[in-house]
mmCIF file of N, CA, C and O in Angstrom:
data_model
loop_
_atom_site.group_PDB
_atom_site.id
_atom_site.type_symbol
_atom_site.label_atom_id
_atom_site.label_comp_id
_atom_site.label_asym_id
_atom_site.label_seq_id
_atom_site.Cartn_x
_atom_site.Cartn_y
_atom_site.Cartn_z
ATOM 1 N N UNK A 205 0.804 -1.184 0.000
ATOM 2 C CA UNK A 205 0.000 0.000 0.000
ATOM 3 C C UNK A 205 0.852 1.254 0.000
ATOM 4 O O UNK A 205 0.343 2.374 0.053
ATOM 5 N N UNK A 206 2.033 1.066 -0.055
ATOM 6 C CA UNK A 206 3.201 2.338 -0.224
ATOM 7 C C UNK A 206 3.246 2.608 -1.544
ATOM 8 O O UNK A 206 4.066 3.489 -1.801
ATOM 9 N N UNK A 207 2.597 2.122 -2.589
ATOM 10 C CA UNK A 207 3.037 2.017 -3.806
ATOM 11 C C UNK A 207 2.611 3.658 -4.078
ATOM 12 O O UNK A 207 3.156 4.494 -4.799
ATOM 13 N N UNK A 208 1.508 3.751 -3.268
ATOM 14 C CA UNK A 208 1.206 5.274 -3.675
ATOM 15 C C UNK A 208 1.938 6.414 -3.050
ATOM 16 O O UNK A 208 2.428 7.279 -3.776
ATOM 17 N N UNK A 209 2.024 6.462 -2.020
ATOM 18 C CA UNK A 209 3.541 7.085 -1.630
ATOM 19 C C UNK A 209 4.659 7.549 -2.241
ATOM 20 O O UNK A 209 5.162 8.673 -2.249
ATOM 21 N N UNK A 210 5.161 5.941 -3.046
ATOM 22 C CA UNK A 210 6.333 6.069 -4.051
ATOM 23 C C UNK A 210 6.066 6.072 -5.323
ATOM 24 O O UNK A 210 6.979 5.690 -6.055
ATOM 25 N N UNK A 211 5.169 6.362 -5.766
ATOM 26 C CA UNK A 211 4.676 7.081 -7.276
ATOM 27 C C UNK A 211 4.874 8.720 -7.423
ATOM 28 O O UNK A 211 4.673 9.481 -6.477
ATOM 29 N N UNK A 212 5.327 9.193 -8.838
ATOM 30 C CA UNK A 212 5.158 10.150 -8.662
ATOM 31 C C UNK A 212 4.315 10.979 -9.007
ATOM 32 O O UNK A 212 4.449 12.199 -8.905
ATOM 33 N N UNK A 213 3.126 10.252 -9.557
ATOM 34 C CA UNK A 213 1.533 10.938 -9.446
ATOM 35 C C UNK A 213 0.798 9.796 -9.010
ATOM 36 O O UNK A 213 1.209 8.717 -8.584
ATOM 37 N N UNK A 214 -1.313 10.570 -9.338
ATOM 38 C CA UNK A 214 -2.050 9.869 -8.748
ATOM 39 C C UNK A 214 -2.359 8.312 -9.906
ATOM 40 O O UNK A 214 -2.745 7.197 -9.556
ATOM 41 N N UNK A 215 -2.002 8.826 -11.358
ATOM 42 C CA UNK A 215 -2.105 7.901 -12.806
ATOM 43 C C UNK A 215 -0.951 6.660 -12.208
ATOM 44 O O UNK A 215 -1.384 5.526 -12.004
ATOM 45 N N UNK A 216 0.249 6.923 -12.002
ATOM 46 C CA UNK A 216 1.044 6.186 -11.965
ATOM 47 C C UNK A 216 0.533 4.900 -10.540
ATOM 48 O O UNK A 216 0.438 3.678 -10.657
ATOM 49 N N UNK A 217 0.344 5.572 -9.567
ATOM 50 C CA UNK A 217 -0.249 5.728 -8.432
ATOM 51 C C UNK A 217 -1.657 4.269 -8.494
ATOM 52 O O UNK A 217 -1.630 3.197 -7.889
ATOM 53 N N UNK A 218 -2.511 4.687 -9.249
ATOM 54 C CA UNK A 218 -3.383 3.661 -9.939
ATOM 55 C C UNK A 218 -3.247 2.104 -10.507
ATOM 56 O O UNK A 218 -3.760 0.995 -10.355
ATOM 57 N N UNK A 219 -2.173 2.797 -11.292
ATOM 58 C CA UNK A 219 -1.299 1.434 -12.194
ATOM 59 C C UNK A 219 -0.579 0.535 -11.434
ATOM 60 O O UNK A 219 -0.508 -0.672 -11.667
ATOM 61 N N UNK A 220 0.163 1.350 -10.175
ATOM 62 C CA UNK A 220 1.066 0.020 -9.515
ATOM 63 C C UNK A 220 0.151 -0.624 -8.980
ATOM 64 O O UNK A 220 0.262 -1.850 -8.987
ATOM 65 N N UNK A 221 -1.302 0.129 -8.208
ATOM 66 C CA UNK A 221 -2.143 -0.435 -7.251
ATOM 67 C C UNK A 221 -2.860 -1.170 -7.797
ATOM 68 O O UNK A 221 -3.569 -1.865 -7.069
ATOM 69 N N UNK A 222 -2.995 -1.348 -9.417
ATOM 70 C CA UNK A 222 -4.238 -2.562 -9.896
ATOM 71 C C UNK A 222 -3.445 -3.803 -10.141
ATOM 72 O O UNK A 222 -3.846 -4.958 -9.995
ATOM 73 N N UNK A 223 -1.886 -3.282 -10.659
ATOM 74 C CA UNK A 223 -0.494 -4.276 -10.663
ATOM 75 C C UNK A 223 -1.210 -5.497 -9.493
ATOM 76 O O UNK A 223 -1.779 -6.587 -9.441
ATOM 77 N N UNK A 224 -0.602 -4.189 -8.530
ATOM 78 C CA UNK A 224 -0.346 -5.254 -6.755
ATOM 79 C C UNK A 224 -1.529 -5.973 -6.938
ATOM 80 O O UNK A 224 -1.470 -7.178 -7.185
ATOM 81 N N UNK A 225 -3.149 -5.082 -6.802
ATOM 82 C CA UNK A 225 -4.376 -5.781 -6.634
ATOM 83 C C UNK A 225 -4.393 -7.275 -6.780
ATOM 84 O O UNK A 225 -4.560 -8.163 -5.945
ATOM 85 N N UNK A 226 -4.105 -7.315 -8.482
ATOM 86 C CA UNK A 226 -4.271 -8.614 -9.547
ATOM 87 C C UNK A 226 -3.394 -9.430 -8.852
ATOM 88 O O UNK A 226 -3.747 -10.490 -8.335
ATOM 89 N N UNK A 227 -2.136 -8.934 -8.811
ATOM 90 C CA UNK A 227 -0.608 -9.984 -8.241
ATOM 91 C C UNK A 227 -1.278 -10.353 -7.103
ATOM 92 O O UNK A 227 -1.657 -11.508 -7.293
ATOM 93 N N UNK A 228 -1.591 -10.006 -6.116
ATOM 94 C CA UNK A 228 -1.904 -10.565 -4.470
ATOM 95 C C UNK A 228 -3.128 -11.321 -4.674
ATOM 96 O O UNK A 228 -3.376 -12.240 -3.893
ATOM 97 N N UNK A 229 -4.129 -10.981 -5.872
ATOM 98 C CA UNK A 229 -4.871 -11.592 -5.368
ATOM 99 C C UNK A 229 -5.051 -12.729 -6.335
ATOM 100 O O UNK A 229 -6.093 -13.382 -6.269
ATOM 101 N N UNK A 230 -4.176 -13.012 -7.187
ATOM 102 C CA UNK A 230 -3.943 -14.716 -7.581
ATOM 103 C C UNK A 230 -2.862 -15.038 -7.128
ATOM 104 O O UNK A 230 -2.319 -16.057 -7.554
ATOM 105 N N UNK A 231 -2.317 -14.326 -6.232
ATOM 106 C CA UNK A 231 -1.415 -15.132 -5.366
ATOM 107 C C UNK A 231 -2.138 -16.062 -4.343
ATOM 108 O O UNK A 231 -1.980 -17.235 -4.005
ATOM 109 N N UNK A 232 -3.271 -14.741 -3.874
ATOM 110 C CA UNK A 232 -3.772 -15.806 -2.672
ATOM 111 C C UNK A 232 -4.862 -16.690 -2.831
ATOM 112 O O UNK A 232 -5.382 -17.363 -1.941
ATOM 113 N N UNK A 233 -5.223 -16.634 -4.218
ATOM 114 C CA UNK A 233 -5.984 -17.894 -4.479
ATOM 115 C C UNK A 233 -5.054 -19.116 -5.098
ATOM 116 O O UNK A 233 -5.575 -20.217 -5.280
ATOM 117 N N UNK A 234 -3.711 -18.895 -5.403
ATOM 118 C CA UNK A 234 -3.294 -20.022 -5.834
ATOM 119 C C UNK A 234 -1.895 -20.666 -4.073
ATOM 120 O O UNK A 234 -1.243 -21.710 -4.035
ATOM 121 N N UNK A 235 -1.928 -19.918 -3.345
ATOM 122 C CA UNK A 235 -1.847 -20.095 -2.151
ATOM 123 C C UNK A 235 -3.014 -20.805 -1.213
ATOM 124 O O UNK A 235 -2.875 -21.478 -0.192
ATOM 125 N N UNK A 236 -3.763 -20.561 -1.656
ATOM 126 C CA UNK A 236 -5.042 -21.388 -0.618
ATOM 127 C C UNK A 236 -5.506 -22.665 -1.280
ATOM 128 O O UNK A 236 -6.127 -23.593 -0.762
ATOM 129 N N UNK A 237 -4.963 -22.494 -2.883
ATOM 130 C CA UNK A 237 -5.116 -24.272 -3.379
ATOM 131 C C UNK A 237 -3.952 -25.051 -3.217
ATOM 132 O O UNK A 237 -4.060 -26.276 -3.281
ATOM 133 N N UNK A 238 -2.797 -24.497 -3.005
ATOM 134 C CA UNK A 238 -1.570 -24.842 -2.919
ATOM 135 C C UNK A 238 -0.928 -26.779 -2.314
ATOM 136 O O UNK A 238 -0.216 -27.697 -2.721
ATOM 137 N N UNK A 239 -1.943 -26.358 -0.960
ATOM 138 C CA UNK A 239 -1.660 -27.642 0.071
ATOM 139 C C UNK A 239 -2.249 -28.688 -0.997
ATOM 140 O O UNK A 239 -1.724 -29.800 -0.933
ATOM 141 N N UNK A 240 -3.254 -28.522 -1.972
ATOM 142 C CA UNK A 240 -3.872 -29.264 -2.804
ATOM 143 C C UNK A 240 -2.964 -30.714 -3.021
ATOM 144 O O UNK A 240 -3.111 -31.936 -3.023
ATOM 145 N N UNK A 241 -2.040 -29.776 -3.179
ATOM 146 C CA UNK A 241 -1.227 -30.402 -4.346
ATOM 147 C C UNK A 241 0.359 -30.799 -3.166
ATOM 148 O O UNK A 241 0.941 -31.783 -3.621
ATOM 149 N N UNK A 242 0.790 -30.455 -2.367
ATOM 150 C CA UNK A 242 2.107 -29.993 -1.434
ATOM 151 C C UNK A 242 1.647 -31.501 -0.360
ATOM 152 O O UNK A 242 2.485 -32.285 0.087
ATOM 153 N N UNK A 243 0.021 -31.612 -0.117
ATOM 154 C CA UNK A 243 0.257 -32.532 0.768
ATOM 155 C C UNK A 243 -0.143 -33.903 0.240
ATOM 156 O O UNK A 243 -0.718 -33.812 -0.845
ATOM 157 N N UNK A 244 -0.063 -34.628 0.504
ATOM 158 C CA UNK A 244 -0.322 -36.288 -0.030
ATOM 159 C C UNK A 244 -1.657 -36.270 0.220
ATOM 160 O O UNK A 244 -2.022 -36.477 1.378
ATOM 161 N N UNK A 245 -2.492 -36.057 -0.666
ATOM 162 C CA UNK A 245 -3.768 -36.319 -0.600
ATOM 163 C C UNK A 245 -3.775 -37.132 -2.182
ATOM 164 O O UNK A 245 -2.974 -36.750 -3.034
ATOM 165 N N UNK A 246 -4.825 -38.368 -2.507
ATOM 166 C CA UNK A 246 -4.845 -38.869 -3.463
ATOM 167 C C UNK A 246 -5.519 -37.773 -4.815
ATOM 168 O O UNK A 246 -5.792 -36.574 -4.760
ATOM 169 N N UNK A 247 -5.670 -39.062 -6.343
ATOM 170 C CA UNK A 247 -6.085 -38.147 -6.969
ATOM 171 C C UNK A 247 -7.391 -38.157 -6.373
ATOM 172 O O UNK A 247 -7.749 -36.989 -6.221
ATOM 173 N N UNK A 248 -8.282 -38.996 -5.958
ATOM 174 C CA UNK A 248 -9.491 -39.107 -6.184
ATOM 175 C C UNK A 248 -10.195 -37.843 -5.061
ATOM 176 O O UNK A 248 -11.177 -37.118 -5.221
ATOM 177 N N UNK A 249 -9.267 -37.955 -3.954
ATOM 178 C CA UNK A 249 -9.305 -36.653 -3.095
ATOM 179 C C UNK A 249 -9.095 -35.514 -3.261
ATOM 180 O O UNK A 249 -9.694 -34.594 -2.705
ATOM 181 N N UNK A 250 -8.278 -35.429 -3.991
ATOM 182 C CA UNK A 250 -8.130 -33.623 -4.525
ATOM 183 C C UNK A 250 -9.314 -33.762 -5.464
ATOM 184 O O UNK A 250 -10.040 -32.817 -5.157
ATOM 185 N N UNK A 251 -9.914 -34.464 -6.481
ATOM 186 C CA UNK A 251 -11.169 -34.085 -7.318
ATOM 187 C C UNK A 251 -11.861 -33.594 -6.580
ATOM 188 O O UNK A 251 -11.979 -32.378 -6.732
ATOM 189 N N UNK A 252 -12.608 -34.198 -5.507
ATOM 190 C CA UNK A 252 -13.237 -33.919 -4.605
ATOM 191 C C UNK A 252 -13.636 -32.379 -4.277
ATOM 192 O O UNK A 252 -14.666 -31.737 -4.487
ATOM 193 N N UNK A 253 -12.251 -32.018 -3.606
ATOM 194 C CA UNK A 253 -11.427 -31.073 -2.724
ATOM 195 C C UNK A 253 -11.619 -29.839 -3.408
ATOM 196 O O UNK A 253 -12.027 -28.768 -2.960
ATOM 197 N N UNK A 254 -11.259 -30.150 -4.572
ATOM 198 C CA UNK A 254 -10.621 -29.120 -5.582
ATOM 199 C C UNK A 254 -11.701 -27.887 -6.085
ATOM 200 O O UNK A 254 -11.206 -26.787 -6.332
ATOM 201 N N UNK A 255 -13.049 -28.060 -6.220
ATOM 202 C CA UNK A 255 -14.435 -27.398 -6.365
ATOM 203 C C UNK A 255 -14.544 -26.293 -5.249
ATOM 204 O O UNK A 255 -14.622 -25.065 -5.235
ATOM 205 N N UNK A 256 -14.516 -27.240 -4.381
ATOM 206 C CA UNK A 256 -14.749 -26.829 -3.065
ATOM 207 C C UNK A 256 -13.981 -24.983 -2.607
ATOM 208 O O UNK A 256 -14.353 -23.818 -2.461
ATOM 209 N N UNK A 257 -12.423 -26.046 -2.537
ATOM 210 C CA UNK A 257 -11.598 -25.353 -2.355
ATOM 211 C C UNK A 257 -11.649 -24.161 -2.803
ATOM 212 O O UNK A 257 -11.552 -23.055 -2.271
ATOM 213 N N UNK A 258 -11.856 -24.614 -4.126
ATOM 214 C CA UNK A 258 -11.456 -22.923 -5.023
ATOM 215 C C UNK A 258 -12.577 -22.273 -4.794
ATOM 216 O O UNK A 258 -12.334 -21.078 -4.624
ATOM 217 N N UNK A 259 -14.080 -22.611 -4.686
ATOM 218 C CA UNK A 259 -14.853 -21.600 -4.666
ATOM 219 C C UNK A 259 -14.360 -20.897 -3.171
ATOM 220 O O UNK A 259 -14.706 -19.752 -2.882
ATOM 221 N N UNK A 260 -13.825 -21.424 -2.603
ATOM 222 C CA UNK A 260 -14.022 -20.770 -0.922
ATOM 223 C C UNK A 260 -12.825 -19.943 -1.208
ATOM 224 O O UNK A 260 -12.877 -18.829 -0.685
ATOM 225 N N UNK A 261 -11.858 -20.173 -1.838
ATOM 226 C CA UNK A 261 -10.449 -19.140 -2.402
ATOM 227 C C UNK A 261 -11.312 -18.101 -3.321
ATOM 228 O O UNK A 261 -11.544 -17.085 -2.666
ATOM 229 N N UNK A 262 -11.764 -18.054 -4.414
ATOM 230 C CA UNK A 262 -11.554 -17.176 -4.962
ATOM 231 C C UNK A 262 -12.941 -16.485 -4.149
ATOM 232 O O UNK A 262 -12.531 -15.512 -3.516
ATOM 233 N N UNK A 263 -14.081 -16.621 -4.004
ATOM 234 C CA UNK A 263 -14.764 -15.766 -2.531
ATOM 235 C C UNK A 263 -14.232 -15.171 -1.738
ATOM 236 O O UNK A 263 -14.726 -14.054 -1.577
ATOM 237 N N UNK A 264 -12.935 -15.526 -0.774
ATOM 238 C CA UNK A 264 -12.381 -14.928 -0.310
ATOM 239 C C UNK A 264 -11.726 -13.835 -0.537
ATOM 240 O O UNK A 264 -11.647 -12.975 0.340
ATOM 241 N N UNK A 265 -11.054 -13.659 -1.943
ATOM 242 C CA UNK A 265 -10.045 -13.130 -2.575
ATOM 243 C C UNK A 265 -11.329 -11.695 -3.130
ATOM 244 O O UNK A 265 -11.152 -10.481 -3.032
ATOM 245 N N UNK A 266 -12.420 -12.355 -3.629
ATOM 246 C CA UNK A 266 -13.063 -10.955 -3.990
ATOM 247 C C UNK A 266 -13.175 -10.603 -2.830
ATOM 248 O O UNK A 266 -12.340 -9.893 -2.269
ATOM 249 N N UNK A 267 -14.586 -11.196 -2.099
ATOM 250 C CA UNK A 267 -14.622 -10.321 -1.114
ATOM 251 C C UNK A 267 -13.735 -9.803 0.115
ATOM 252 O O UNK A 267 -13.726 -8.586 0.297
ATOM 253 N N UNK A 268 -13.182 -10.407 0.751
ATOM 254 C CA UNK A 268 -12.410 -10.239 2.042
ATOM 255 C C UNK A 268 -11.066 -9.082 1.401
ATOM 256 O O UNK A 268 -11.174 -7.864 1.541
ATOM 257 N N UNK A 269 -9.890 -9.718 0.728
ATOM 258 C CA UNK A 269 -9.102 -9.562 -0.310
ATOM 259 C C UNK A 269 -9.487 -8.353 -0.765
ATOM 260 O O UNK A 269 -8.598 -7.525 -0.565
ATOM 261 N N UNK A 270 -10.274 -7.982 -1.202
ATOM 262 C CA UNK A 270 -10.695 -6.838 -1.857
ATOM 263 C C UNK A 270 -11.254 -5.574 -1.503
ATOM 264 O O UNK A 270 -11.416 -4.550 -2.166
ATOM 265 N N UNK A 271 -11.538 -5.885 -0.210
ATOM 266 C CA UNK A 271 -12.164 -4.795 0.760
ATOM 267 C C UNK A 271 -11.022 -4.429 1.161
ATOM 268 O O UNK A 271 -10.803 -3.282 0.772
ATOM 269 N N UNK A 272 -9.733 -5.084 2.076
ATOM 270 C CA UNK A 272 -8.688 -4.597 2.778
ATOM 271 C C UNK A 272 -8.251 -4.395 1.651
ATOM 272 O O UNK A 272 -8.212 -3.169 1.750
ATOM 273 N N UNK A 273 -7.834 -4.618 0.511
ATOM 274 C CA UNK A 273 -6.844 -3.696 -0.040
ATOM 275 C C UNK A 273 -7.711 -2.260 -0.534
ATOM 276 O O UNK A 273 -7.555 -1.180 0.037
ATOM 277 N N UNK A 274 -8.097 -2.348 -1.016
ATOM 278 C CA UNK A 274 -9.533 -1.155 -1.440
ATOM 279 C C UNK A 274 -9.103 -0.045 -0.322
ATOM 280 O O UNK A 274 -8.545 1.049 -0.408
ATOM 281 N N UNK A 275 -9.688 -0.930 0.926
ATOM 282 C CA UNK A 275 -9.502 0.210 2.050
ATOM 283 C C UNK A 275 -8.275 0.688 2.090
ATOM 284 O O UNK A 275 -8.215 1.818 1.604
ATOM 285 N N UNK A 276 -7.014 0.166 2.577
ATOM 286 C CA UNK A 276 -6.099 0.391 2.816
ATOM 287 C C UNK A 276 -5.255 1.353 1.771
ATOM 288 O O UNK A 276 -4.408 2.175 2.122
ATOM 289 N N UNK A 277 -5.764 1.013 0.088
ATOM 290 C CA UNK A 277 -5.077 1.664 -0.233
ATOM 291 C C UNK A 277 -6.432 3.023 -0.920
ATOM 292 O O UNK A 277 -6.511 3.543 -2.032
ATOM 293 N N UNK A 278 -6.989 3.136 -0.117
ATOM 294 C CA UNK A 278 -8.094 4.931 -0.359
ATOM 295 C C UNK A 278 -7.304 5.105 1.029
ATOM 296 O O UNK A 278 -6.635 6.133 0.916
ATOM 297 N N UNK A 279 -7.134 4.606 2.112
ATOM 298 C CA UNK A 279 -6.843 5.687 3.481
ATOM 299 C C UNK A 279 -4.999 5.818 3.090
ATOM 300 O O UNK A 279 -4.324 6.664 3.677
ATOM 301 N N UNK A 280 -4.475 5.024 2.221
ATOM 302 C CA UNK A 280 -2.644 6.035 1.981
ATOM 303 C C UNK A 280 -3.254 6.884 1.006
ATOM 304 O O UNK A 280 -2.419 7.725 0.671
ATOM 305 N N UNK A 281 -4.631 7.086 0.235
ATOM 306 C CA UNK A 281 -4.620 8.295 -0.683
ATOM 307 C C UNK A 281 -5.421 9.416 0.214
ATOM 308 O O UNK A 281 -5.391 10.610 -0.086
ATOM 309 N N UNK A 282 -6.123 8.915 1.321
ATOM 310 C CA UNK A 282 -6.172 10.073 1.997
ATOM 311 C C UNK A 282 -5.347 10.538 2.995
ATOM 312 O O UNK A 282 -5.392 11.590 3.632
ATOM 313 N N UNK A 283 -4.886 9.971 3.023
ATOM 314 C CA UNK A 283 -4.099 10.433 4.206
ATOM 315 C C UNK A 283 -2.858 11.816 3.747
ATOM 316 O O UNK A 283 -2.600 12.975 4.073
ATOM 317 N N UNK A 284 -2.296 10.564 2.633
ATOM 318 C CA UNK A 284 -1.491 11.790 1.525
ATOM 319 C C UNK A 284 -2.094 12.939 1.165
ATOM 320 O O UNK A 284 -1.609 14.051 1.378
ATOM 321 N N UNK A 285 -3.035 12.754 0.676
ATOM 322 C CA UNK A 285 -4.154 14.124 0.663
ATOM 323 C C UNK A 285 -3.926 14.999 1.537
ATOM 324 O O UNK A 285 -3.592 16.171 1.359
ATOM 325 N N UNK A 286 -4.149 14.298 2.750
ATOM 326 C CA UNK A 286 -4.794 15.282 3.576
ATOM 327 C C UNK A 286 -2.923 16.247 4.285
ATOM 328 O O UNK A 286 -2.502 17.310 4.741
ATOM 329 N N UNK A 287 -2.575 15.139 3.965
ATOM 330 C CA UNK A 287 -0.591 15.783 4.331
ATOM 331 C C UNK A 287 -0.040 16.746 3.987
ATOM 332 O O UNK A 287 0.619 17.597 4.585
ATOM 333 N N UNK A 288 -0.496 16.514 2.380
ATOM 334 C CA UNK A 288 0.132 17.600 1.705
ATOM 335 C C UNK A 288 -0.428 18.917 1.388
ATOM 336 O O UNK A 288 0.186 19.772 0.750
ATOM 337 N N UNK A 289 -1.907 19.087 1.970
ATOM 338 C CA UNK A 289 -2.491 20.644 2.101
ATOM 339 C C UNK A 289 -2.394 21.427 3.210
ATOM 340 O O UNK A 289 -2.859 22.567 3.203
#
């Protein structure tokens, strides 16, 4: 959420933050399928698993995921805002 900080406008500012958005948040859906595959579970168990799993990952990732970064990165643009007047 510094990305806006270290931009040197609000355009540039935008671009790293939809960057990060996208990056973190198929990170953390391919992090929450991860064990899928990392722990010895059979095939017939990950079929199973695997539906499941991902709907509860990528749900997470919009909603939860998407609110804290959202938030976090409007309060470094207000805050900056409010700093520099």
């Amino acid at each position: 959420m510094y990305a806006h900080l270290l931009a040197n406008g609000l355009r540039e500012s935008i671009r790293v933050g939809l960057v990060g958005f996208f990056t973190g948040g198929f990170t953390l859906v391919g992090v929450w399928l991860a064990p899928l595959w990392i722990l010895p579970y059979t095939a017939g168990a990950r079929d199973i698993l695997l539906p499941k799993v991902a709907g509860t990952a990528v749900t997470a990732a919009i909603i939860v995921y998407s609110a804290v970064f959202l938030g976090a990165y409007l309060s470094a643009l207000t805050i900056d805002a409010y700093a520099s007047t």
